[in-house]
Structure formats: structure tokens, C-alpha cells
Coordinates of C-alpha atoms in Angstrom, one line a residue:
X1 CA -51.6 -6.5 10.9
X2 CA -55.0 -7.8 10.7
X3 CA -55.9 -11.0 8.7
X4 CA -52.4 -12.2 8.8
X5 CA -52.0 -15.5 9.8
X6 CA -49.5 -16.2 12.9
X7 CA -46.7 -18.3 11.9
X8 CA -48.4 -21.4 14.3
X9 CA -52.0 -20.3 12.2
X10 CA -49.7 -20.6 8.5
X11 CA -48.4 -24.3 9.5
X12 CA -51.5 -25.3 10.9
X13 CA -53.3 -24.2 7.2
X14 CA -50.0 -26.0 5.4
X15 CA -50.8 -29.4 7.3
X16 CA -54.7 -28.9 6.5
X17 CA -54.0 -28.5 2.6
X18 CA -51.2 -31.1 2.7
X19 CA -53.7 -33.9 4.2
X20 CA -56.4 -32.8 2.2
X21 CA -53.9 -33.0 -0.9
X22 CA -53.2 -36.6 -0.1
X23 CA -56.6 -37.5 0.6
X24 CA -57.7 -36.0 -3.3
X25 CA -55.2 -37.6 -4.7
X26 CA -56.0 -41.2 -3.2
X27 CA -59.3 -41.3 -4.4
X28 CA -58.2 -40.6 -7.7
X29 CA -55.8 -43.3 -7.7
X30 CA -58.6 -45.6 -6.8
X31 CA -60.6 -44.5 -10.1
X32 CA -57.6 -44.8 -12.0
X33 CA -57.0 -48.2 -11.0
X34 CA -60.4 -48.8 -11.8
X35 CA -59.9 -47.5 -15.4
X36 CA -56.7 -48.7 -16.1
X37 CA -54.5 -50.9 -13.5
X38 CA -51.5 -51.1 -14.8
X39 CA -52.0 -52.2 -18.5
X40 CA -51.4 -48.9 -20.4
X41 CA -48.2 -47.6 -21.0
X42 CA -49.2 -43.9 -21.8
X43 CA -51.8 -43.9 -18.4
X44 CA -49.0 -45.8 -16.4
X45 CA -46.6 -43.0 -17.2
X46 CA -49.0 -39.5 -16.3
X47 CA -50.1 -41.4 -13.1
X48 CA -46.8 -41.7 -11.9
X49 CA -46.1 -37.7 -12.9
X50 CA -49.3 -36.5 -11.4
X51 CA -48.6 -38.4 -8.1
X52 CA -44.7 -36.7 -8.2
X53 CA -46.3 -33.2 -9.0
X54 CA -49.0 -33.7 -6.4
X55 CA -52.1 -30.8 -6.3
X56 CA -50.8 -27.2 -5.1
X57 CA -49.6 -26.6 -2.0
X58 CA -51.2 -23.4 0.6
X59 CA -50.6 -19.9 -1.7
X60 CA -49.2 -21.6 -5.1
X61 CA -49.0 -18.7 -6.8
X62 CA -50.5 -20.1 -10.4
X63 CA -53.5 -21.2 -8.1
X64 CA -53.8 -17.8 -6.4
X65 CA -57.0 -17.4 -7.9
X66 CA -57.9 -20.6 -9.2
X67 CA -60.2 -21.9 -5.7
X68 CA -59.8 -26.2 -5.5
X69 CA -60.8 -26.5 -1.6
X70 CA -64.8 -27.8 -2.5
X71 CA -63.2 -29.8 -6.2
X72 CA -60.4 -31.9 -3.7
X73 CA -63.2 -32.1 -0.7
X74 CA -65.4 -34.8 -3.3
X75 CA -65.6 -38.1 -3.6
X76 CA -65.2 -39.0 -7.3
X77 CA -66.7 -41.6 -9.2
X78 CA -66.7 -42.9 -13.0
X79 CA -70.8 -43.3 -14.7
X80 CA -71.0 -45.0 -18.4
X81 CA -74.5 -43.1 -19.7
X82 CA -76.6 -44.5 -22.2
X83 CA -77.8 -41.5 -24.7
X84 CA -80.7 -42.3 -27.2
X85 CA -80.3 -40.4 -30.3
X86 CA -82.9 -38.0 -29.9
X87 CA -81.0 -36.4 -26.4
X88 CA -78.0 -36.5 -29.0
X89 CA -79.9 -34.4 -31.3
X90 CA -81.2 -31.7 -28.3
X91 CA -77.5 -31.3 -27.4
X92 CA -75.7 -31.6 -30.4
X93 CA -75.2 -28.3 -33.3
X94 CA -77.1 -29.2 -36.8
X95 CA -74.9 -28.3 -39.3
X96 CA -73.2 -30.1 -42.0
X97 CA -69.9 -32.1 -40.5
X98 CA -68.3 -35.2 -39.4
X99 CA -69.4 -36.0 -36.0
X100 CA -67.9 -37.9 -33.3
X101 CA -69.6 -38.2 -29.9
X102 CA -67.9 -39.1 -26.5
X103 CA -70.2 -39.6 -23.4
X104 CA -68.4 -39.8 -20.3
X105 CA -65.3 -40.3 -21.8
X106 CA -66.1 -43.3 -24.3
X107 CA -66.8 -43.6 -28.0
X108 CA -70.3 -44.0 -29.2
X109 CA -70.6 -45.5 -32.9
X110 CA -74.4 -45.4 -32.2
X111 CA -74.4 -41.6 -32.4
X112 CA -71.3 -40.6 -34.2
X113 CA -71.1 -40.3 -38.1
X114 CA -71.0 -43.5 -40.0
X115 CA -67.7 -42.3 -41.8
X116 CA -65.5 -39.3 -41.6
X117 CA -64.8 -38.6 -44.9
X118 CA -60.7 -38.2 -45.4
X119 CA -60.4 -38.5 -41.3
X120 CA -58.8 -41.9 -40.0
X121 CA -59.8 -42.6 -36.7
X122 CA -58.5 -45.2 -34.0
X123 CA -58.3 -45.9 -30.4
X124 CA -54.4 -45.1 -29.0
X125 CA -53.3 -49.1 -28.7
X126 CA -52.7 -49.8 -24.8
X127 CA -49.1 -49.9 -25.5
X128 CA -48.4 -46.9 -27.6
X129 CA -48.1 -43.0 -26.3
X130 CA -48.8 -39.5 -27.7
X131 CA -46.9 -36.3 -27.4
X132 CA -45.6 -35.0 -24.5
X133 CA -46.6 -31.6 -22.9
X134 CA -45.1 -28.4 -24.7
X135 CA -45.3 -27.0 -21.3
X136 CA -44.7 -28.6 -18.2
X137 CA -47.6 -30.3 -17.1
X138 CA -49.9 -29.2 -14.4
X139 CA -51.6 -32.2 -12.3
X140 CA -54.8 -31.7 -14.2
X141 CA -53.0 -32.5 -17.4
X142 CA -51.4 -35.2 -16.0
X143 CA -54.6 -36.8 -14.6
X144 CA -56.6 -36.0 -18.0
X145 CA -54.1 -38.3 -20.1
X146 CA -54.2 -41.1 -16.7
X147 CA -57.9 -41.3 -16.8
X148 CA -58.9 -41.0 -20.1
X149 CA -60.5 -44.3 -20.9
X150 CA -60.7 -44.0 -24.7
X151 CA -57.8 -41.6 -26.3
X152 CA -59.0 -41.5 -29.9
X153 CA -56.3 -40.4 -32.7
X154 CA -57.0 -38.4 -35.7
X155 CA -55.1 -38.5 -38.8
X156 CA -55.4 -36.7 -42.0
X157 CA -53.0 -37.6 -44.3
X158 CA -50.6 -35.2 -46.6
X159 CA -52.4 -33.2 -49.2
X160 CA -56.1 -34.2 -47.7
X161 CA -58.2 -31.1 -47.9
X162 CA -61.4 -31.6 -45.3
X163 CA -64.8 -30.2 -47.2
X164 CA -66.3 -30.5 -44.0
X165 CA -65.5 -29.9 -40.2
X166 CA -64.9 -32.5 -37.8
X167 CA -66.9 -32.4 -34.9
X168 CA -66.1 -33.5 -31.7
X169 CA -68.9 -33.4 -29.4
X170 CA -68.0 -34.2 -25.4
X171 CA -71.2 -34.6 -23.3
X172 CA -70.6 -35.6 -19.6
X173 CA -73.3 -36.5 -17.0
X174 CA -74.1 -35.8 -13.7
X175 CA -74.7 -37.9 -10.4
X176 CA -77.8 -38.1 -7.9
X177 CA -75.7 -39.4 -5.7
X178 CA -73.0 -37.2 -3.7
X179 CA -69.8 -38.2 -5.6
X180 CA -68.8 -36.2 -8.3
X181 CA -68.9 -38.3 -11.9
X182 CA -65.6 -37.6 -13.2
X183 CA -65.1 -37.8 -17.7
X184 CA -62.2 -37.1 -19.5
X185 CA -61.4 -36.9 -22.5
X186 CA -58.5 -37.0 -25.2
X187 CA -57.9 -36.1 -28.7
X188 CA -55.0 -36.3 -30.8
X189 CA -54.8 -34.8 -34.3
X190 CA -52.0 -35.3 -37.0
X191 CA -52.3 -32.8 -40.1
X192 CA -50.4 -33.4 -42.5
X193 CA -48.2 -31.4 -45.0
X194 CA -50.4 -29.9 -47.2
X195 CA -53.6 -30.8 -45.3
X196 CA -56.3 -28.4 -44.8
X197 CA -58.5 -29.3 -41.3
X198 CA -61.2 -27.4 -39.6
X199 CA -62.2 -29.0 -36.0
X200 CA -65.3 -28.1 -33.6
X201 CA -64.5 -28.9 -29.7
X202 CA -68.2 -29.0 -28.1
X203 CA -68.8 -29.9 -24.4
X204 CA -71.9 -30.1 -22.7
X205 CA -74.1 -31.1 -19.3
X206 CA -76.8 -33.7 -19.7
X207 CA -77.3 -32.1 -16.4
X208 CA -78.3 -28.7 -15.6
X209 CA -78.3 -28.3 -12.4
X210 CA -75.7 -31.5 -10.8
X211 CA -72.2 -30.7 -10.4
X212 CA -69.5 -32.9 -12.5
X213 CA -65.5 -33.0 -13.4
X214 CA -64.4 -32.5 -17.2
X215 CA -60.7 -33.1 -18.2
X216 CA -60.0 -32.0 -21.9
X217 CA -56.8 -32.8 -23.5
X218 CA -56.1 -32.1 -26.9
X219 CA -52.5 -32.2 -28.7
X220 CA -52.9 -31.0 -32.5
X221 CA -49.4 -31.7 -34.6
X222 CA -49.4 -29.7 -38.2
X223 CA -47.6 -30.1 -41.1
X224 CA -45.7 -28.0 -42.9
X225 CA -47.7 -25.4 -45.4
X226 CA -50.8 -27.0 -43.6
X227 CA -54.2 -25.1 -42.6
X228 CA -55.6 -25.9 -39.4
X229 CA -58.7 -24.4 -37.8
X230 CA -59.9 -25.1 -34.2
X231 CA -63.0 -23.5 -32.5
X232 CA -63.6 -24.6 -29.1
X233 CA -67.2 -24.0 -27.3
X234 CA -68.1 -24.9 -23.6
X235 CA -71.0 -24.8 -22.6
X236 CA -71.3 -27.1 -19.6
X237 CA -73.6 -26.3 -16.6
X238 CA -72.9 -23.6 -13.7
X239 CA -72.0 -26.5 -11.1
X240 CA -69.5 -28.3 -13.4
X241 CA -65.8 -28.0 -13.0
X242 CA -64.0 -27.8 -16.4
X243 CA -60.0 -28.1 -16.8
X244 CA -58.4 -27.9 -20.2
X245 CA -54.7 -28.6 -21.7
X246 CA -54.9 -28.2 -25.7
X247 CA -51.0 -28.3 -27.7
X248 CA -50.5 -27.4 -30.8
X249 CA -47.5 -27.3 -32.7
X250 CA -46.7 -26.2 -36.0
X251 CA -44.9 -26.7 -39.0
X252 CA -43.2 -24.2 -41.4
X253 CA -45.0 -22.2 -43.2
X254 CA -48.6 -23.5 -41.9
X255 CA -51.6 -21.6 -41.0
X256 CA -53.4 -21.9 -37.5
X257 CA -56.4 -20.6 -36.2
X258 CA -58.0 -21.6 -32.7
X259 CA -60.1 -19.5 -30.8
X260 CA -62.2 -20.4 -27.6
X261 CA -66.0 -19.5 -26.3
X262 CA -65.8 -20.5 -23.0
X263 CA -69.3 -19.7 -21.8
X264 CA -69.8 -22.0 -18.9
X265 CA -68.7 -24.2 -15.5
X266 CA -69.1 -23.0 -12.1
X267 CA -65.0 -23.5 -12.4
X268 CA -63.1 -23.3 -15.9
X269 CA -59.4 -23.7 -16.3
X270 CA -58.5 -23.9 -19.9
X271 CA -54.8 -24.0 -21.0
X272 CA -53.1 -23.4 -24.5
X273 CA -49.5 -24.0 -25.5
X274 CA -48.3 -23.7 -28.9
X275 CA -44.7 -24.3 -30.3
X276 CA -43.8 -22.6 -33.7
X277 CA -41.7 -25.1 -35.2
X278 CA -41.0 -24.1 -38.7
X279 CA -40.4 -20.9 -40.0
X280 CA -43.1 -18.9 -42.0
X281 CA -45.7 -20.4 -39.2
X282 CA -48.7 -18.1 -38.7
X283 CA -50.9 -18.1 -35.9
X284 CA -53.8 -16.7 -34.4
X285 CA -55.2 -17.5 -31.3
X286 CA -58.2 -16.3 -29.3
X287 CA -60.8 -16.3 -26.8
X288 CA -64.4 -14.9 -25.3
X289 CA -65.7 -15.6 -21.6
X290 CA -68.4 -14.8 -20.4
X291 CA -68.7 -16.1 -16.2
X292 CA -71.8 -15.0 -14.6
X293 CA -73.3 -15.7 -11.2
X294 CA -69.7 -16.5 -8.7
X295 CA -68.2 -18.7 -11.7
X296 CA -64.2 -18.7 -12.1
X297 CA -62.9 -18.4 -15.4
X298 CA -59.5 -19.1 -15.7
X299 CA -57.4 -19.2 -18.8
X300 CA -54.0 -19.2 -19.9
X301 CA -51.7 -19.0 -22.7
X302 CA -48.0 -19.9 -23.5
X303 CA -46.6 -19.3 -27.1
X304 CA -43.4 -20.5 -27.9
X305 CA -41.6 -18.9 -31.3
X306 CA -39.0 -21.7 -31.6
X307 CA -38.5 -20.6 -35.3
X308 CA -37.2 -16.9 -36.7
X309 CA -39.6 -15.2 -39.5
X310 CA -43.1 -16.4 -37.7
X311 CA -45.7 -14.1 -36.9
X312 CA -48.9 -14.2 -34.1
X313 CA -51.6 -12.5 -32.7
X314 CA -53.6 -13.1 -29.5
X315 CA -57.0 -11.9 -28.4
X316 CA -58.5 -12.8 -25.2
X317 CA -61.8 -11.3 -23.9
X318 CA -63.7 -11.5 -21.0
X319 CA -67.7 -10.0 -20.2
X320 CA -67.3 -10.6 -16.2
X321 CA -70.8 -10.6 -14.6
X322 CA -72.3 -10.2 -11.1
X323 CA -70.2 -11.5 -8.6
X324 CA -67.8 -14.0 -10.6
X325 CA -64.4 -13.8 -10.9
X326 CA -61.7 -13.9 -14.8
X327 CA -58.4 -14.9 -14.7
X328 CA -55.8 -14.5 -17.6
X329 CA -52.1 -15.3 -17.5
X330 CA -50.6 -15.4 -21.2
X331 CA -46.7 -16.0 -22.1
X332 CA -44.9 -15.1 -24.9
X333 CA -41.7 -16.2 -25.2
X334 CA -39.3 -15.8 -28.0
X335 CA -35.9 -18.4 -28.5
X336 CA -32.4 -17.0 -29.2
X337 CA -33.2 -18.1 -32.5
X338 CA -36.3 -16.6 -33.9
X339 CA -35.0 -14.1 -35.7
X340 CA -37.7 -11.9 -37.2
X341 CA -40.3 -13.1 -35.1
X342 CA -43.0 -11.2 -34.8
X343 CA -45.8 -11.1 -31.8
X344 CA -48.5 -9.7 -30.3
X345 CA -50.6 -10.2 -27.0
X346 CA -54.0 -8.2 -25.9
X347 CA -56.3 -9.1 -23.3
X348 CA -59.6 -7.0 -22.9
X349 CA -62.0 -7.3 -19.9
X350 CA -65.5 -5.9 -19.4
X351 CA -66.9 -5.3 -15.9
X352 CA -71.0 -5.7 -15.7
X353 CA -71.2 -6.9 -12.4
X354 CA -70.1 -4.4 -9.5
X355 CA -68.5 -7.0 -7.5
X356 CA -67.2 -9.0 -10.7
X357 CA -63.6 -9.1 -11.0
X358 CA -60.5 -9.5 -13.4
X359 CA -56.6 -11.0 -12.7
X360 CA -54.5 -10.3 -15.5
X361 CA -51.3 -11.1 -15.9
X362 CA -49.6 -11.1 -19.4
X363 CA -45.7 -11.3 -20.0
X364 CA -43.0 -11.4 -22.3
X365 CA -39.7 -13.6 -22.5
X366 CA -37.7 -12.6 -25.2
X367 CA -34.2 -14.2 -25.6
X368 CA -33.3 -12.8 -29.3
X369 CA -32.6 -9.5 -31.3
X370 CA -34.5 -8.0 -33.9
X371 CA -38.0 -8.8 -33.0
X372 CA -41.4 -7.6 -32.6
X373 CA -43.2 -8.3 -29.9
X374 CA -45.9 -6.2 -27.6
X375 CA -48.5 -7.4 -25.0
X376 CA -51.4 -4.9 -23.3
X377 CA -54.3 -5.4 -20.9
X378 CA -56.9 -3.3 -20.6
X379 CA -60.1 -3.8 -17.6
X380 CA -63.4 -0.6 -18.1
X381 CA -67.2 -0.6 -17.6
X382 CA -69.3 0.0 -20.1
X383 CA -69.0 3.6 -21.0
X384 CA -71.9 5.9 -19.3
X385 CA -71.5 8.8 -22.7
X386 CA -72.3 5.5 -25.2
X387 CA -74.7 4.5 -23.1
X388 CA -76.3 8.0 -22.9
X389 CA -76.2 8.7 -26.4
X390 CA -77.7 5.1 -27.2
X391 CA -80.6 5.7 -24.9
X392 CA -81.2 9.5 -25.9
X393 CA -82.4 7.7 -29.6
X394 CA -85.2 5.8 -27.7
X395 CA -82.8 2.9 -27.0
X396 CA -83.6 1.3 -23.4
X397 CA -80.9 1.0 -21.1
X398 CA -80.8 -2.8 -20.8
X399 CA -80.7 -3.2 -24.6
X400 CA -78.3 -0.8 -24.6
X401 CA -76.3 -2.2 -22.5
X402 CA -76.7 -5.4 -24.4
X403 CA -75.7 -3.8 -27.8
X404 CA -72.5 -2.3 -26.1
X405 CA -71.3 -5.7 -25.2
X406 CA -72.2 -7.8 -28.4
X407 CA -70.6 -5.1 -30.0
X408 CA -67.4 -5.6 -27.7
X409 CA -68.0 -9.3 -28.5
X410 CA -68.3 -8.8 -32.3
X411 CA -64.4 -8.9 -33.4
X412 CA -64.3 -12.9 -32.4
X413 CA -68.3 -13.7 -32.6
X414 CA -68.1 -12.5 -36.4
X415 CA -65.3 -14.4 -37.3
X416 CA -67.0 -17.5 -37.3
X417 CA -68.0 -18.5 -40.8
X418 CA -70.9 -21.2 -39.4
X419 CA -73.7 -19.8 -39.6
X420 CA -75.1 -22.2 -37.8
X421 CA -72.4 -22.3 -35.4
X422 CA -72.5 -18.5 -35.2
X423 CA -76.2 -19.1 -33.6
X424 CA -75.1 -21.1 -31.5
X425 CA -72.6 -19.0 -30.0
X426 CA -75.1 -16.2 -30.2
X427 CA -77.5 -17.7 -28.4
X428 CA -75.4 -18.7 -25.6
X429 CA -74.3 -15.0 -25.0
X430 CA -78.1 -13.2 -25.1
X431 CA -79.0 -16.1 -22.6
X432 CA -76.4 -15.4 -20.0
X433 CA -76.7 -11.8 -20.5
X434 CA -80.1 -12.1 -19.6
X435 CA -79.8 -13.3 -16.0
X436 CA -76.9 -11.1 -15.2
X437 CA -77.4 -9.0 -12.2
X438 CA -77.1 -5.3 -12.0

């Protein structure tokens, strides 16, 4: 058949990926021994597990459609950045919070709050770790918590209640030069019992046209009859490459919301994983993406109901533009255990581009009796009667067309109780919608 590779053709490619695995992976041990040597513990021990799990070999089939041949092709590099306030304030959300800054990777007192109110913050000692994966680690994980040059821990202490929202504002620069600066960066939260917490994730291009790396980690532990609330906003530039691992796990009888805006990088990858570890846990977790131009937005999802009587809800959506390409793979799955559990999945996509394209893929493991759980994906255009009936009451068809997919947008855009954060998000949408191609 045409376009099958011979079997001489399929080892050839093998070899090809294989060197150029090996070659990646070198020059990321040179930046890690420029980071760290061998004096931290906690980077000592994911450098060894990225080398063993190595970057995916020809036709993994969790990279199907994730495209790394131009990433593992770069040379990368680490840049420290010196930020005056005023390009803080350009980039940063005004509203009334907490704020802590990382650039490149490293703390900045200069432009973070002067306090955080009932948050105690530290640097993770050299010595000490942090939890491990819920999930088995993928290699970006595993070279997230390696390179990370400044792991800050965030601790809110049993019956705290947070007034205000902590935000944590991630701004990576680009280089002139033709290796690829690479920033990573790691939070860990402790909530404790009781605690009530509402966290901002915010990353941002200084850069808006020069391509750069972005590792985010994030591991969240909450307490039991806790509230936590997470919202998550990415906004980096089209060139950017952008890979994600956020944990959560939680305690009996706590609350947790976390939804994610994902509304830039030529190459997202953003994974969740949350373990429900007490009974009575509630969670909800969500997301909007919006790829444009030949972007790949990839996100995933695994849920773990480790405890009986605990209920969740999941919402993914995805506005696929032009030519670019959305990816979902969520997994449910259910111990022998959790009685009662109760679950469900749903992952809607919207086609505006006529070449755009959607990979969805979620699943169910369920290893006990009387639960509930149910998944669904659905993949339309825009519907041409709407669109009609809109534009038969003097609506143009662009606006329109606009109102249909802020309106399709709408059930995780108005859920946001920022107003000023709501703009933000707002903003972000009309803007790409804007440029999209019909």
C-alpha cells in the first residue's frame, strides 16, 4: 500500500529518532549539570528517571499526535532576565491578591508582594524532596522537577481561610540567539484541614514573536474538609513550547475546583492527575482551548477515585481554528474500593477552521460495583440554522459567528468570579478569534 514504510524504511526512521533521542537528551544533561551538579537530592533523583524513561521512541502511541521532531532538534540554553517593575505591571493582572513572580525560573522579591498574608513561603532546601507523581511520570515531568532552579513551597496552615488569591505569575523570555532559553518552574502547595485557598497560575512571553521551552509542575496536597480553588491561564506566545504536570490530591470531605484557559504556545501539553483520598471529596475540573494558526493543544486528564462516596465532574473544551490541531485523552478510573463513587467525563470540540482538527480519546476504568460513572465526546461546526436565524435579525455573519462561540465558551468563562480576571480571559478569546482564518 502506498505511504507504508518498508520494513528497511521503518528501521532506518527507528535509528534516526533513537540518535536524535540521545542527542536531546545530552544537551539537557549539560544544562542540568549547569543548574544543579549533583547537590540536590530531589533534582539528582528525576534526572536519573528522565534519563531511564528516555523521550518517545518512533509511533509512541501517547505522542501520536503530540509532534517533538523541531523541540528535540534545538539547542537549549538557560537566560536569568532582569524585569523592571513597570514590564511587570504590562504583563501582570491588576487585581487585588498575593503575588509571586518567577522569571525564568527564579524568585524575584523585587516584583513579588511584600507579604502573603496567611501564605508561608520557602525555597525546597537542597536536601529535602516533594511528592511523587500520582501518575507515572512522563520525561517532561521528570525534567520539570530536574531543572527547576528554585522549587518554592506553599503552606497554609489548618483552619487558615485566604481573603485573597495567591498569584503565581510565570514569565519566561526568549533568545536572539538560535538556542532555545529553557524555564521551569515548580510549585508546591500544602492546604490544610480546614483551609480555604484560591490560587492564579499565569504564564507569559516577554517575547512575542522568539520561540522558548516552559516546564510547569505543580503538586497541590488538601486537607480534609478543605476548599481549594485553582485557575490556570497560558498565555505564552505562538512559537513557545509549553508542557504541564499539575497533582492534586485530596482529603475527605474537601472541595476542589481547577479549571484551565489554555489560550496559547505554538505546542501545549498540559497534564492533570488527581487522587481522591478521603471519602466525601468533591471535585470539579475543567478546561477551554482555543489553538489557532498550526498550534497543538494537547491536554490530558487522569482521575483516580481511591475513596467510595466521592463525586466529580469534568469539562473540557476546545474552539479549534484554521489549520491547528486539539488533543484530549481523559481517564477515569475507579478502585475496588470506591463504593458509591460517582463520575462524570465530557469533552466538547468546536471546528472554525476547515482544516482544524480534533483527537479525542476519553476512557473509563472501573474496578468496583455500585457506581456511577459516564464519559461522552462530542466534535460539530458551528450550526448553519443559528447562524441563519442570528443573521436574519441584522446580525453580521462574523459577529455571529463570534456570539455562537462565546456562547459555547460561556459555561467555564462565567464561572470565574474575578472580574478582573474574567477580562482578562475575555480579552484573550475576542483577540484570537479575531485573526482566525475562514
Amino acid at each position: 500500500m502506498a505511504g507504508l514504510l518498508t520494513n528497511s524504511e521503518r528501521t532506518e526512521k527507528v535509528r534516526q529518532v533513537a540518535e536524535r533521542n540521545q542527542q536531546a537528551l545530552a544537551r539537557f544533561a549539560d544544562l542540568y549539570h549547569c543548574r544543579h551538579g549533583e547537590d540536590s537530592f530531589h533534582a539528582s533523583l528525576h534526572w536519573q528517571t528522565a534519563i531511564k524513561t528516555g523521550f518517545p521512541q518512533f509511533r509512541h502511541e501517547d505522542w501520536r499526535y503530540t509532534p517533538l521532531d523541531k523541540l528535540l532538534n534545538q539547542q537549549y540554553s538557560s537566560k536569568t532576565w532582569e524585569l523592571t517593575v513597570a514590564q511587570c505591571e504590562q504583563l501582570a493582572i491588576s487585581m487585588d491578591c498575593w503575588r509571586v513572580v518567577m522569571v525564568n525560573g527564579c524568585f524575584s522579591p523585587l516584583l513579588s508582594s511584600c507579604e502573603f498574608g496567611p501564605y508561608q513561603l520557602s525555597l525546597l532546601d537542597n536536601k529535602s524532596g516533594l511528592p511523587a507523581p500520582i501518575q507515572q511520570g512522563e520525561i517532561f515531568l521528570h525534567l520539570t522537577e530536574s531543572l527547576a532552579q528554585q522549587p518554592l513551597v506553599i503552606t497554609l496552615k489548618a483552619g487558615q481561610v485566604a481573603e485573597k488569591p495567591l498569584y503565581l505569575l510565570n514569565i519566561t523570555s526568549s533568545h536572539c540567539s538560535e538556542a532555545l532559553n529553557s524555564s521551569h518552574y515548580r510549585y508546591h502547595i500544602a492546604v490544610g484541614t480546614n483551609a480555604s485557598a484560591s490560587v492564579i497560575e499565569h504564564f507569559v512571553s516577554i517575547d512575542g514573536q522568539q520561540p522558548h521551552m516552559t516546564g510547569g509542575r505543580l503538586t497541590a496536597e488538601v486537607g480534609d474538609n478543605a476548599h481549594f480553588t485553582h485557575i490556570k491561564l497560558g498565555v505564552e506566545n505562538s512559537a513557545s513550547y509549553h508542557f504541564a504536570h499539575n497533582d492534586i490530591v485530596i482529603g475527605r470531605d474537601a472541595q476542589v475546583k481547577s479549571t484551565s484557559f489554555l489560550l496559547g504556545s505554538g505546542l501545549g501539553r498540559h497534564n492533570t492527575s488527581v487522587k481522591l483520598n478521603g471519602e466525601g471529596a468533591n471535585l470539579s475540573l475543567n478546561s477551554l482551548l482555543l489553538p489557532q494558526g498550526k498550534e497543538v493543544a494537547d491536554t490530558r486528564t487522569y482521575l483516580e477515585h481511591h475513596k467510595g462516596h466521592c463525586e466529580s465532574r469534568q469539562l473540557h473544551k476546545t474552539i479549534v481554528m484554521d489549520q491547528s490541531k486539539a488533543v484530549f485523552n481523559g481517564m477515569i478510573k475507579v478502585a475496588p474500593h470506591a463504593l458509591k463513587t460517582d463520575g462524570q467525563m465530557t469533552n466538547n470540540n468546536l471546528l472554525l477552521g476547515k482544516q482544524a482538527e480534533v483527537d479525542t480519546k476519553p476512557q473509563l476504568e472501573i474496578y468496583a460495583d455500585d457506581v456511577k460513572c459516564s464519559h461522552g465526546a462530542t466534535v460539530g461546526r458551528i450550526d448553519e440554522e443559528q447562524l441563519f436565524y442570528l443573521q436574519s435579525r441584522g446580525i453580521s455573519r462574523r459577529d455571529a459567528e463570534h456570539m455562537m462561540v462565546f456562547a459555547f465558551a460561556a459555561e467555564l468563562t462565567e464561572s470565574i468570579e474575578d472580574e478582573s480576571l474574567k477580562a482578562i480571559v475575555m480579552n484573550h478569546i475576542k483577540h484570537r478569534l479575531a485573526r482566525v482564518e475562514r
